[in-house]
Coordinates of C-alpha atoms and ligand atoms in Angstrom, one line a residue:
M1157 CA 4.7 22.6 -55.2
S1158 CA 3.9 25.6 -53.0
E1159 CA 6.3 26.5 -50.3
V1160 CA 6.2 24.2 -47.2
K1161 CA 4.4 25.9 -44.3
R1162 CA 6.8 26.3 -41.4
D1163 CA 5.0 28.4 -38.8
A1164 CA 2.4 27.9 -36.1
F1165 CA -1.2 28.2 -37.4
I1166 CA -3.3 30.0 -34.9
D1167 CA -6.7 31.7 -35.3
G1168 CA -6.4 31.4 -39.1
R1169 CA -3.0 33.1 -39.3
W1170 CA 0.6 31.8 -39.7
V1171 CA 2.5 32.9 -36.7
A1172 CA 6.3 32.9 -36.9
G1173 CA 8.3 32.5 -33.7
E1174 CA 11.9 33.6 -33.0
A1175 CA 12.8 30.1 -31.8
R1176 CA 12.8 27.4 -34.5
F1177 CA 13.7 23.8 -34.8
A1178 CA 15.0 21.7 -37.8
V1179 CA 13.0 19.0 -39.6
T1180 CA 15.3 16.6 -41.4
D1181 CA 15.1 13.7 -43.7
P1182 CA 15.5 10.5 -41.7
F1183 CA 17.4 8.9 -44.7
D1184 CA 20.3 11.3 -44.8
D1185 CA 19.7 14.1 -42.3
A1186 CA 19.2 16.6 -45.1
P1187 CA 17.5 19.7 -43.7
I1188 CA 13.9 20.1 -45.0
A1189 CA 12.7 23.1 -43.1
D1190 CA 13.1 25.1 -39.9
V1191 CA 9.8 25.3 -38.1
T1192 CA 8.5 27.7 -35.5
D1193 CA 9.1 26.3 -32.1
A1194 CA 5.9 27.2 -30.4
D1195 CA 6.2 28.1 -26.7
E1196 CA 3.6 28.0 -23.9
A1197 CA 2.3 31.5 -24.7
M1198 CA 1.6 30.4 -28.3
A1199 CA -0.2 27.3 -27.0
D1200 CA -2.3 29.6 -24.8
T1201 CA -3.2 31.8 -27.8
A1202 CA -4.2 28.8 -29.8
V1203 CA -6.4 27.5 -27.0
A1204 CA -8.0 31.0 -26.7
A1205 CA -8.7 31.0 -30.4
A1206 CA -10.2 27.5 -30.3
E1207 CA -12.4 28.6 -27.4
R1208 CA -13.7 31.7 -29.2
A1209 CA -14.3 29.8 -32.4
F1210 CA -16.2 27.0 -30.6
A1211 CA -19.4 29.1 -30.1
G1212 CA -19.8 29.7 -33.8
W1213 CA -18.6 26.3 -35.1
S1214 CA -20.7 24.2 -32.7
R1215 CA -23.8 26.1 -33.7
R1216 CA -23.3 25.8 -37.4
A1217 CA -25.7 23.4 -39.2
A1218 CA -24.1 19.9 -39.0
P1219 CA -24.4 19.3 -42.8
E1220 CA -22.4 22.6 -43.4
R1221 CA -19.6 21.3 -41.2
G1222 CA -19.7 18.1 -43.1
T1223 CA -19.5 19.9 -46.4
L1224 CA -16.3 21.6 -45.3
L1225 CA -14.8 18.3 -44.1
G1226 CA -15.7 16.7 -47.4
A1227 CA -14.0 19.6 -49.3
L1228 CA -10.9 19.2 -47.2
G1229 CA -10.8 15.5 -48.0
A1230 CA -11.2 16.2 -51.7
R1231 CA -8.5 18.9 -51.5
M1232 CA -6.1 16.4 -50.0
L1233 CA -6.7 13.9 -52.8
A1234 CA -6.3 16.6 -55.4
D1235 CA -2.9 17.3 -53.9
E1236 CA -2.0 13.7 -53.1
R1237 CA 1.4 13.6 -54.9
R1238 CA 2.8 16.7 -53.2
L1239 CA 1.5 15.6 -49.8
A1240 CA 2.9 12.1 -50.3
E1241 CA 6.4 13.5 -51.2
L1242 CA 6.3 15.7 -48.2
C1243 CA 5.5 12.7 -46.0
T1244 CA 8.3 10.6 -47.5
R1245 CA 10.8 13.4 -46.9
E1246 CA 10.0 14.0 -43.2
N1247 CA 9.0 10.4 -42.2
G1248 CA 11.2 8.4 -44.6
K1249 CA 8.4 5.9 -45.6
P1250 CA 8.3 4.5 -49.1
I1251 CA 6.6 6.8 -51.5
K1252 CA 3.9 4.2 -52.4
E1253 CA 3.0 4.0 -48.7
S1254 CA 2.9 7.8 -48.4
L1255 CA 0.4 7.9 -51.3
A1256 CA -1.6 5.2 -49.6
E1257 CA -1.5 7.2 -46.3
V1258 CA -2.7 10.4 -47.9
R1259 CA -5.7 8.5 -49.4
Y1260 CA -6.4 6.7 -46.1
A1261 CA -6.1 10.0 -44.2
A1262 CA -8.5 11.7 -46.7
S1263 CA -11.0 8.8 -46.2
F1264 CA -11.5 9.8 -42.6
L1265 CA -12.5 13.3 -43.6
T1266 CA -14.9 12.0 -46.2
W1267 CA -16.3 9.5 -43.7
F1268 CA -16.8 12.1 -41.0
A1269 CA -18.2 14.5 -43.5
G1270 CA -21.1 12.1 -43.7
E1271 CA -21.2 11.3 -40.0
A1272 CA -21.6 15.1 -39.2
G1273 CA -25.2 14.8 -40.3
R1274 CA -25.8 11.6 -38.3
V1275 CA -25.1 12.7 -34.8
Y1276 CA -28.5 11.4 -33.8
G1277 CA -30.3 11.7 -30.4
E1278 CA -33.1 9.6 -29.1
T1279 CA -36.5 9.8 -27.5
I1280 CA -37.3 7.5 -24.6
P1281 CA -40.8 6.3 -23.6
A1282 CA -41.5 7.9 -20.2
S1283 CA -43.3 6.2 -17.3
N1284 CA -45.3 9.4 -16.8
P1285 CA -47.6 10.2 -19.8
A1286 CA -47.1 13.9 -19.1
Q1287 CA -43.4 13.7 -19.7
R1288 CA -41.2 13.5 -22.8
L1289 CA -37.7 12.3 -22.4
L1290 CA -35.1 13.4 -25.0
V1291 CA -31.5 12.7 -25.4
T1292 CA -29.3 15.0 -27.5
R1293 CA -25.6 14.9 -28.2
E1294 CA -23.5 18.1 -27.8
P1295 CA -19.9 18.7 -28.8
V1296 CA -17.6 18.4 -25.8
G1297 CA -15.7 21.7 -26.5
P1298 CA -12.2 22.6 -27.6
V1299 CA -10.0 19.5 -28.1
A1300 CA -6.3 19.0 -27.8
V1301 CA -4.9 16.5 -30.3
I1302 CA -1.5 15.0 -30.0
T1303 CA -0.2 12.8 -32.8
P1304 CA 2.9 10.6 -33.4
W1305 CA 5.3 10.7 -36.3
N1306 CA 4.5 7.3 -37.9
F1307 CA 1.3 8.4 -39.8
P1308 CA 1.5 12.2 -39.8
Y1309 CA -1.6 12.6 -41.9
A1310 CA -3.9 9.7 -40.9
M1311 CA -3.4 10.0 -37.1
L1312 CA -4.4 13.7 -37.5
T1313 CA -7.5 13.3 -39.7
R1314 CA -8.9 10.4 -37.6
K1315 CA -9.2 12.9 -34.8
L1316 CA -9.8 16.1 -36.7
G1317 CA -12.6 14.6 -38.8
A1318 CA -14.5 13.3 -35.8
A1319 CA -13.9 16.5 -33.7
L1320 CA -14.9 19.0 -36.4
A1321 CA -17.9 16.9 -37.4
A1322 CA -19.2 16.8 -33.8
G1323 CA -18.8 20.6 -33.6
C1324 CA -15.6 20.7 -31.6
T1325 CA -12.6 22.9 -32.3
V1326 CA -9.0 21.6 -32.3
V1327 CA -5.5 22.6 -31.2
A1328 CA -3.1 20.0 -32.7
K1329 CA 0.4 19.4 -31.5
P1330 CA 2.2 17.2 -34.1
A1331 CA 5.3 15.1 -33.4
E1332 CA 8.5 17.0 -33.5
A1333 CA 9.9 14.8 -36.2
T1334 CA 7.0 15.3 -38.6
P1335 CA 5.2 18.7 -38.1
L1336 CA 5.1 19.5 -41.8
G1337 CA 2.3 17.2 -42.8
T1338 CA 0.0 18.7 -40.1
L1339 CA 0.9 22.2 -41.3
A1340 CA 0.1 21.2 -44.9
I1341 CA -3.4 20.1 -43.8
A1342 CA -3.9 23.3 -41.9
E1343 CA -3.0 25.2 -45.1
L1344 CA -5.6 23.2 -47.1
A1345 CA -8.2 23.7 -44.3
Q1346 CA -7.7 27.4 -44.6
E1347 CA -8.0 27.2 -48.4
V1348 CA -11.3 25.3 -48.3
G1349 CA -12.8 27.8 -45.8
V1350 CA -12.6 26.2 -42.4
P1351 CA -13.1 29.2 -40.2
A1352 CA -10.3 30.9 -38.2
G1353 CA -9.7 29.3 -34.8
V1354 CA -11.5 26.0 -35.6
F1355 CA -8.2 24.2 -36.4
N1356 CA -5.0 25.4 -34.9
V1357 CA -1.5 23.9 -35.0
V1358 CA 1.3 24.4 -32.5
P1359 CA 4.5 22.7 -33.6
T1360 CA 7.1 22.4 -30.8
S1361 CA 10.4 20.7 -30.0
R1362 CA 9.5 20.7 -26.3
A1363 CA 6.7 18.2 -26.2
R1364 CA 6.7 17.6 -22.5
E1365 CA 6.6 21.3 -21.6
V1366 CA 4.5 22.9 -24.3
G1367 CA 2.4 19.8 -24.9
G1368 CA 1.8 19.4 -21.2
H1369 CA 0.9 23.1 -20.9
L1370 CA -1.6 22.7 -23.8
L1371 CA -3.2 19.7 -22.3
A1372 CA -3.5 21.4 -18.9
A1373 CA -5.3 24.5 -20.3
K1374 CA -8.7 25.0 -18.6
A1375 CA -10.6 25.5 -21.8
I1376 CA -9.5 22.2 -23.3
R1377 CA -12.3 19.7 -22.5
K1378 CA -10.9 16.7 -24.2
I1379 CA -7.6 15.2 -25.0
S1380 CA -7.1 12.8 -28.0
F1381 CA -3.7 11.2 -27.9
T1382 CA -2.0 8.7 -30.2
G1383 CA 1.5 7.6 -29.2
S1384 CA 3.4 5.4 -26.8
T1385 CA 1.8 3.7 -23.8
E1386 CA 4.3 5.4 -21.5
V1387 CA 3.3 9.0 -22.5
G1388 CA -0.4 8.0 -22.7
M1389 CA -0.3 6.9 -19.0
L1390 CA 1.3 10.2 -18.0
I1391 CA -1.3 12.2 -20.0
M1392 CA -4.2 10.3 -18.3
K1393 CA -2.7 10.9 -14.9
N1394 CA -2.3 14.6 -15.6
A1395 CA -5.8 14.9 -17.1
A1396 CA -7.3 13.7 -13.8
A1397 CA -6.4 17.0 -12.2
D1398 CA -9.1 18.7 -14.3
L1399 CA -11.3 15.6 -15.1
K1400 CA -10.8 16.1 -18.8
R1401 CA -12.0 13.4 -21.2
V1402 CA -9.2 11.3 -22.7
S1403 CA -8.9 8.9 -25.5
L1404 CA -5.7 7.0 -25.9
E1405 CA -4.5 5.1 -29.0
L1406 CA -1.3 3.5 -27.7
G1407 CA 1.3 1.0 -28.5
G1408 CA 0.8 -2.6 -29.6
N1409 CA 2.5 -6.0 -29.5
A1410 CA 0.4 -7.8 -32.1
P1411 CA 0.4 -11.6 -32.3
F1412 CA 0.2 -13.1 -35.8
V1413 CA -1.1 -16.6 -35.4
V1414 CA -0.7 -19.2 -38.2
L1415 CA -2.6 -22.4 -37.5
S1416 CA -1.9 -25.8 -39.0
D1417 CA -4.7 -25.6 -41.6
A1418 CA -3.9 -22.1 -42.8
D1419 CA -3.4 -21.1 -46.4
L1420 CA 0.3 -20.5 -46.0
D1421 CA 0.7 -18.3 -49.1
A1422 CA -2.1 -16.1 -47.9
A1423 CA -0.5 -16.0 -44.5
V1424 CA 2.8 -14.9 -46.0
A1425 CA 1.1 -12.2 -48.0
G1426 CA -0.7 -11.0 -44.9
A1427 CA 2.5 -11.1 -42.9
L1428 CA 4.3 -8.8 -45.3
V1429 CA 1.6 -6.2 -45.0
A1430 CA 1.2 -6.6 -41.3
K1431 CA 4.9 -6.5 -40.6
F1432 CA 6.6 -4.2 -43.1
R1433 CA 4.2 -1.3 -43.6
N1434 CA 6.1 1.9 -42.7
S1435 CA 9.3 -0.3 -42.3
G1436 CA 7.7 -2.0 -39.3
Q1437 CA 6.9 1.2 -37.5
T1438 CA 3.1 0.8 -37.1
C1439 CA 1.1 0.3 -33.9
V1440 CA -0.7 -2.6 -35.7
A1441 CA 2.6 -4.2 -36.8
A1442 CA 2.7 -8.0 -36.3
N1443 CA 5.3 -8.2 -33.5
R1444 CA 5.2 -11.9 -32.5
F1445 CA 4.6 -14.7 -35.1
I1446 CA 3.1 -17.8 -33.5
V1447 CA 3.0 -20.8 -35.8
E1448 CA 1.5 -24.2 -35.0
E1449 CA 4.2 -26.8 -35.1
P1450 CA 3.1 -28.9 -38.1
V1451 CA 3.4 -25.9 -40.5
A1452 CA 6.3 -24.0 -38.8
E1453 CA 9.0 -25.1 -41.2
A1454 CA 6.9 -24.6 -44.3
F1455 CA 5.7 -21.2 -43.2
A1456 CA 9.2 -20.0 -42.3
G1457 CA 10.5 -21.2 -45.7
K1458 CA 7.9 -19.3 -47.7
L1459 CA 8.3 -16.2 -45.5
R1460 CA 12.0 -16.3 -45.9
A1461 CA 11.7 -16.4 -49.7
A1462 CA 9.2 -13.5 -49.8
V1463 CA 11.1 -11.3 -47.3
A1464 CA 14.3 -11.7 -49.2
E1465 CA 12.7 -10.0 -52.2
L1466 CA 12.0 -6.8 -50.3
H1467 CA 13.8 -3.7 -51.6
V1468 CA 15.5 -1.6 -48.8
G1469 CA 16.4 1.9 -49.6
R1470 CA 15.4 5.6 -49.9
G1471 CA 11.7 6.2 -49.5
S1472 CA 11.6 8.4 -52.7
D1473 CA 12.7 5.4 -54.8
P1474 CA 9.5 3.8 -56.2
R1475 CA 11.1 0.3 -55.8
T1476 CA 11.5 0.7 -52.0
D1477 CA 9.5 -1.5 -49.7
V1478 CA 11.5 -0.8 -46.5
G1479 CA 12.9 2.7 -45.8
P1480 CA 14.9 4.1 -42.9
V1481 CA 13.6 4.0 -39.3
I1482 CA 12.8 7.4 -37.9
D1483 CA 16.0 8.1 -35.9
D1484 CA 19.2 6.8 -34.4
A1485 CA 17.5 5.9 -31.1
A1486 CA 15.1 3.7 -33.0
A1487 CA 17.9 2.0 -34.8
R1488 CA 19.8 1.3 -31.6
K1489 CA 16.7 0.0 -29.9
I1490 CA 15.9 -2.5 -32.7
A1491 CA 19.6 -3.6 -32.7
G1492 CA 19.5 -4.1 -29.0
L1493 CA 16.3 -6.2 -29.1
V1494 CA 17.8 -8.5 -31.8
A1495 CA 21.1 -8.8 -29.9
D1496 CA 19.3 -9.7 -26.7
A1497 CA 17.3 -12.4 -28.5
V1498 CA 20.4 -13.9 -30.2
K1499 CA 22.2 -13.9 -26.9
R1500 CA 19.3 -15.8 -25.3
G1501 CA 19.3 -18.4 -28.1
A1502 CA 17.3 -17.1 -31.0
R1503 CA 18.5 -18.2 -34.4
V1504 CA 18.9 -15.8 -37.3
V1505 CA 17.1 -17.5 -40.3
L1506 CA 17.3 -14.5 -42.7
G1507 CA 19.5 -11.3 -42.7
T1508 CA 22.2 -10.0 -40.5
P1509 CA 21.5 -8.6 -37.1
P1510 CA 21.6 -4.8 -37.3
D1511 CA 24.5 -3.0 -35.7
G1512 CA 22.5 0.0 -34.5
A1513 CA 24.7 2.4 -36.4
S1514 CA 22.5 2.7 -39.6
R1515 CA 18.8 3.7 -39.8
L1516 CA 18.5 1.6 -42.9
I1517 CA 17.7 -1.8 -41.4
H1518 CA 17.5 -4.8 -43.7
P1519 CA 14.8 -7.3 -42.7
V1520 CA 15.8 -10.0 -40.2
I1521 CA 13.9 -13.2 -39.4
L1522 CA 14.6 -14.9 -36.0
D1523 CA 13.2 -18.1 -34.8
G1524 CA 13.3 -19.9 -31.5
I1525 CA 11.8 -16.9 -29.7
T1526 CA 11.1 -17.4 -26.0
P1527 CA 9.1 -15.3 -23.5
E1528 CA 12.3 -14.3 -21.7
M1529 CA 13.5 -12.4 -24.7
A1530 CA 12.9 -8.6 -24.6
L1531 CA 11.4 -8.6 -28.1
W1532 CA 8.6 -10.8 -26.9
R1533 CA 7.4 -8.1 -24.6
T1534 CA 8.5 -5.0 -26.5
E1535 CA 7.0 -3.2 -29.5
I1536 CA 9.9 -3.8 -32.0
F1537 CA 8.9 -0.9 -34.4
G1538 CA 11.3 -2.2 -37.1
P1539 CA 11.6 -4.8 -39.9
V1540 CA 12.3 -7.7 -37.6
I1541 CA 10.2 -10.9 -37.6
A1542 CA 10.2 -13.0 -34.4
L1543 CA 9.0 -16.6 -34.9
R1544 CA 7.8 -18.9 -32.1
T1545 CA 6.0 -22.3 -32.4
A1546 CA 3.0 -23.5 -30.5
A1547 CA 2.0 -27.1 -29.9
D1548 CA -1.7 -26.6 -30.6
E1549 CA -4.5 -24.0 -30.9
G1550 CA -4.8 -23.5 -27.1
A1551 CA -1.1 -22.9 -26.7
A1552 CA -1.2 -20.5 -29.6
I1553 CA -4.0 -18.5 -28.0
A1554 CA -2.2 -18.5 -24.6
Q1555 CA 1.0 -17.2 -26.2
A1556 CA -0.9 -14.6 -28.2
N1557 CA -2.5 -13.2 -25.1
D1558 CA 0.8 -13.2 -23.1
T1559 CA 1.2 -9.5 -23.4
E1560 CA 0.0 -6.3 -21.6
Y1561 CA -1.0 -4.9 -25.0
G1562 CA -4.3 -5.5 -26.8
L1563 CA -4.5 -3.5 -30.0
V1564 CA -4.8 -6.0 -32.8
A1565 CA -4.3 -9.7 -33.4
Y1566 CA -4.1 -11.7 -36.6
V1567 CA -5.1 -15.3 -37.2
Y1568 CA -4.8 -17.5 -40.3
T1569 CA -6.9 -20.7 -40.6
R1570 CA -9.2 -22.1 -43.2
D1571 CA -11.6 -23.6 -40.7
G1572 CA -14.7 -21.4 -40.3
A1573 CA -15.5 -22.4 -36.7
R1574 CA -11.9 -22.1 -35.7
Q1575 CA -11.8 -18.6 -37.2
L1576 CA -14.5 -17.2 -34.9
R1577 CA -13.5 -19.3 -31.9
V1578 CA -9.9 -18.0 -32.0
A1579 CA -10.9 -14.4 -32.9
E1580 CA -13.2 -14.4 -29.8
A1581 CA -10.4 -15.8 -27.6
L1582 CA -7.8 -13.2 -28.6
E1583 CA -7.5 -10.3 -26.2
A1584 CA -7.4 -7.4 -28.7
G1585 CA -9.6 -4.5 -29.8
M1586 CA -9.3 -5.7 -33.4
V1587 CA -8.7 -9.0 -35.1
G1588 CA -7.7 -9.7 -38.7
V1589 CA -9.0 -13.2 -39.7
N1590 CA -7.0 -14.2 -42.8
E1591 CA -6.4 -10.5 -43.2
G1592 CA -3.2 -8.5 -42.6
L1593 CA -4.6 -5.0 -42.9
V1594 CA -7.6 -4.1 -40.7
S1595 CA -7.5 -0.3 -40.8
T1596 CA -10.3 1.4 -42.6
A1597 CA -12.3 4.6 -41.9
Q1598 CA -15.6 2.8 -41.6
A1599 CA -14.5 0.4 -38.8
P1600 CA -13.8 1.2 -35.2
F1601 CA -10.0 1.3 -34.6
G1602 CA -8.7 1.0 -31.1
G1603 CA -7.4 -1.2 -28.3
I1604 CA -7.8 -2.7 -24.9
K1605 CA -5.4 -3.3 -22.0
H1606 CA -2.3 -1.2 -22.3
S1607 CA -3.1 -0.3 -25.9
G1608 CA -5.6 2.3 -24.6
F1609 CA -9.3 3.0 -25.1
G1610 CA -11.6 5.0 -27.3
R1611 CA -12.4 4.2 -30.9
E1612 CA -11.5 6.1 -34.0
G1613 CA -13.3 5.9 -37.4
S1614 CA -16.7 4.2 -37.9
R1615 CA -20.0 5.5 -36.5
H1616 CA -18.4 5.2 -33.0
G1617 CA -15.5 7.5 -33.7
I1618 CA -17.6 10.6 -33.0
D1619 CA -18.8 9.4 -29.5
D1620 CA -15.7 10.6 -27.7
Y1621 CA -16.3 14.1 -29.0
T1622 CA -19.9 14.4 -27.8
N1623 CA -21.6 14.6 -24.4
L1624 CA -25.1 13.1 -24.0
K1625 CA -27.7 15.6 -22.7
Y1626 CA -30.9 14.2 -21.3
I1627 CA -33.9 16.6 -21.3
A1628 CA -37.0 15.7 -19.3
Q1629 CA -39.9 17.9 -20.5
R1630 CA -43.4 18.1 -18.9
I1631 CA -46.0 18.7 -21.5
G1632 CA -49.2 18.7 -19.5
Ligands
NAD73 P1 5.4 9.2 -28.3 O1 4.5 8.8 -27.2 O2 6.9 9.4 -28.0 O3 4.9 10.6 -28.9 C1 3.6 10.8 -29.3 C2 3.3 12.3 -29.3 O4 3.3 12.7 -27.9 C3 4.3 13.2 -30.0 O5 3.6 14.3 -30.6 C4 5.1 13.7 -28.8 O6 5.7 14.9 -29.1 C5 4.1 13.9 -27.8 N1 4.5 13.9 -26.4 C6 5.6 13.2 -25.9 N2 5.7 13.4 -24.5 C7 4.7 14.2 -24.2 C8 4.2 14.8 -23.0 N3 4.8 14.6 -21.8 N4 3.1 15.6 -23.0 C9 2.4 15.8 -24.2 N5 2.8 15.3 -25.4 C10 3.9 14.5 -25.4 O7 5.2 8.2 -29.5 P2 5.9 8.2 -30.9 O8 7.3 7.6 -30.7 O9 5.7 9.5 -31.6 O10 4.9 7.2 -31.7 C11 5.1 5.8 -31.6 C12 4.1 5.2 -30.7 O11 2.8 5.5 -31.1 C13 4.2 3.7 -30.7 O12 4.1 3.2 -29.4 C14 2.9 3.3 -31.5 O13 2.5 2.0 -31.3 C15 2.0 4.4 -31.1 N6 0.9 4.5 -32.1 C16 -0.3 4.1 -31.7 C17 -1.4 4.1 -32.7 C18 -2.7 3.7 -32.3 O14 -3.7 4.0 -33.0 N7 -2.9 2.9 -31.3 C19 -1.1 4.7 -33.9 C20 0.1 5.1 -34.3 C21 1.2 5.0 -33.3

């Protein structure tokens, strides 16, 4: 294992700063590395590098850009064990999930390697026979990329792959809890020959100040943000000052609907995936379980049995299904949500309410959830299952849509007509029908309502990084 990169990566060079911040293991606070704490001046240098590099990169033949992206994806896979171990150390997630994340993250680079050569334009039949109307797609320019800590590799590559394929250059600011994964990808990008300035990384502990400064830089023409709705709204407001393009992948409050004719074993299997990946800390985590009354008891019984089997522990232990949550504030928030629900009448059907003092949270199942409880409206981001019953399909849909968020929704039913009818009625950018895992590079990932806008992955993922140019040409 080569030494972990700890400095800012600007214009193809590793730049050490005097100020540094500590990255620690969420399991036991063991120090992993002290990382350069980039300041506003470093952010400016990175933007200037991205601006200079844009001219050459955007003019490179698209298939050549694709070849480099493909090489980077392959390089990640060749190093998957080391990258996964690094992810488990800085994020705490179970090692099997870190491995899955590295593969998922690499799949975006492979996908966009192909898409680079498919940024097609169009010709439009003109009313005037002496005219030809062409539409081309041009890269928007240097892009600022801001990512969260919960998927340090995948949230980066979903953006980096699309941006570089389109011909844009990137300045990335990773989350302060997990900068090492992004720096590791920068190292591999350098190794496979991504030119200097095309991909820059500025780690910082002062997200608001240095991140805000980066986003406000004149040369940045687009902002791609994944994180909380609160910060996303602030970023959009600030971006208005310079009319920068923005895409926002924000929080979720996913309903998981189990209808009376569902295959309950399949629903339980899907629930485990949708709820417990990354210890419940995913934007697509099932947050509210809505079960039609006739099967409520049977579903809860099967779920209880399956959840009781989950192994809670250190991420590096291969048996672990649920690792620590990211920090103390997260542990306290989850404990507060459970306490509020219990105070308002929820029943604990499995586990013990967390006390907020430990980051290692054992799964809890609550039933009797009502809309007055804070966890009905709040992204839990932890291993807590909240069960509510619905009298019929219509009530289940109304409950599912009773949220400001709209990222993903899940529904379990065997009835083919019902599957499509309910999927259409659910207010979400994505719907899993008898499926607890929807994320994949070839499909458009993204939300509606307070979950943001823009799509990542799929053939649509590149759209946000291109401007349409219409050319009217007179030929006679
Ligand atoms: P967060 O909003 O606190 O931070 C996200 C990123 O924004 C971090 O890099 C942070 O340093 C940076 N940041 C914070 N304030 C900033 C500011 N004022 N200016 C510029 N940058 C700033 O979110 P988080 O806690 O890191 O991540 C969890 C959230 O992300 C959850 O709400 C989750 O649902 C969401 N998320 C969404 C998706 C999606 O695709 N929709 C995917 C993963 C996570």
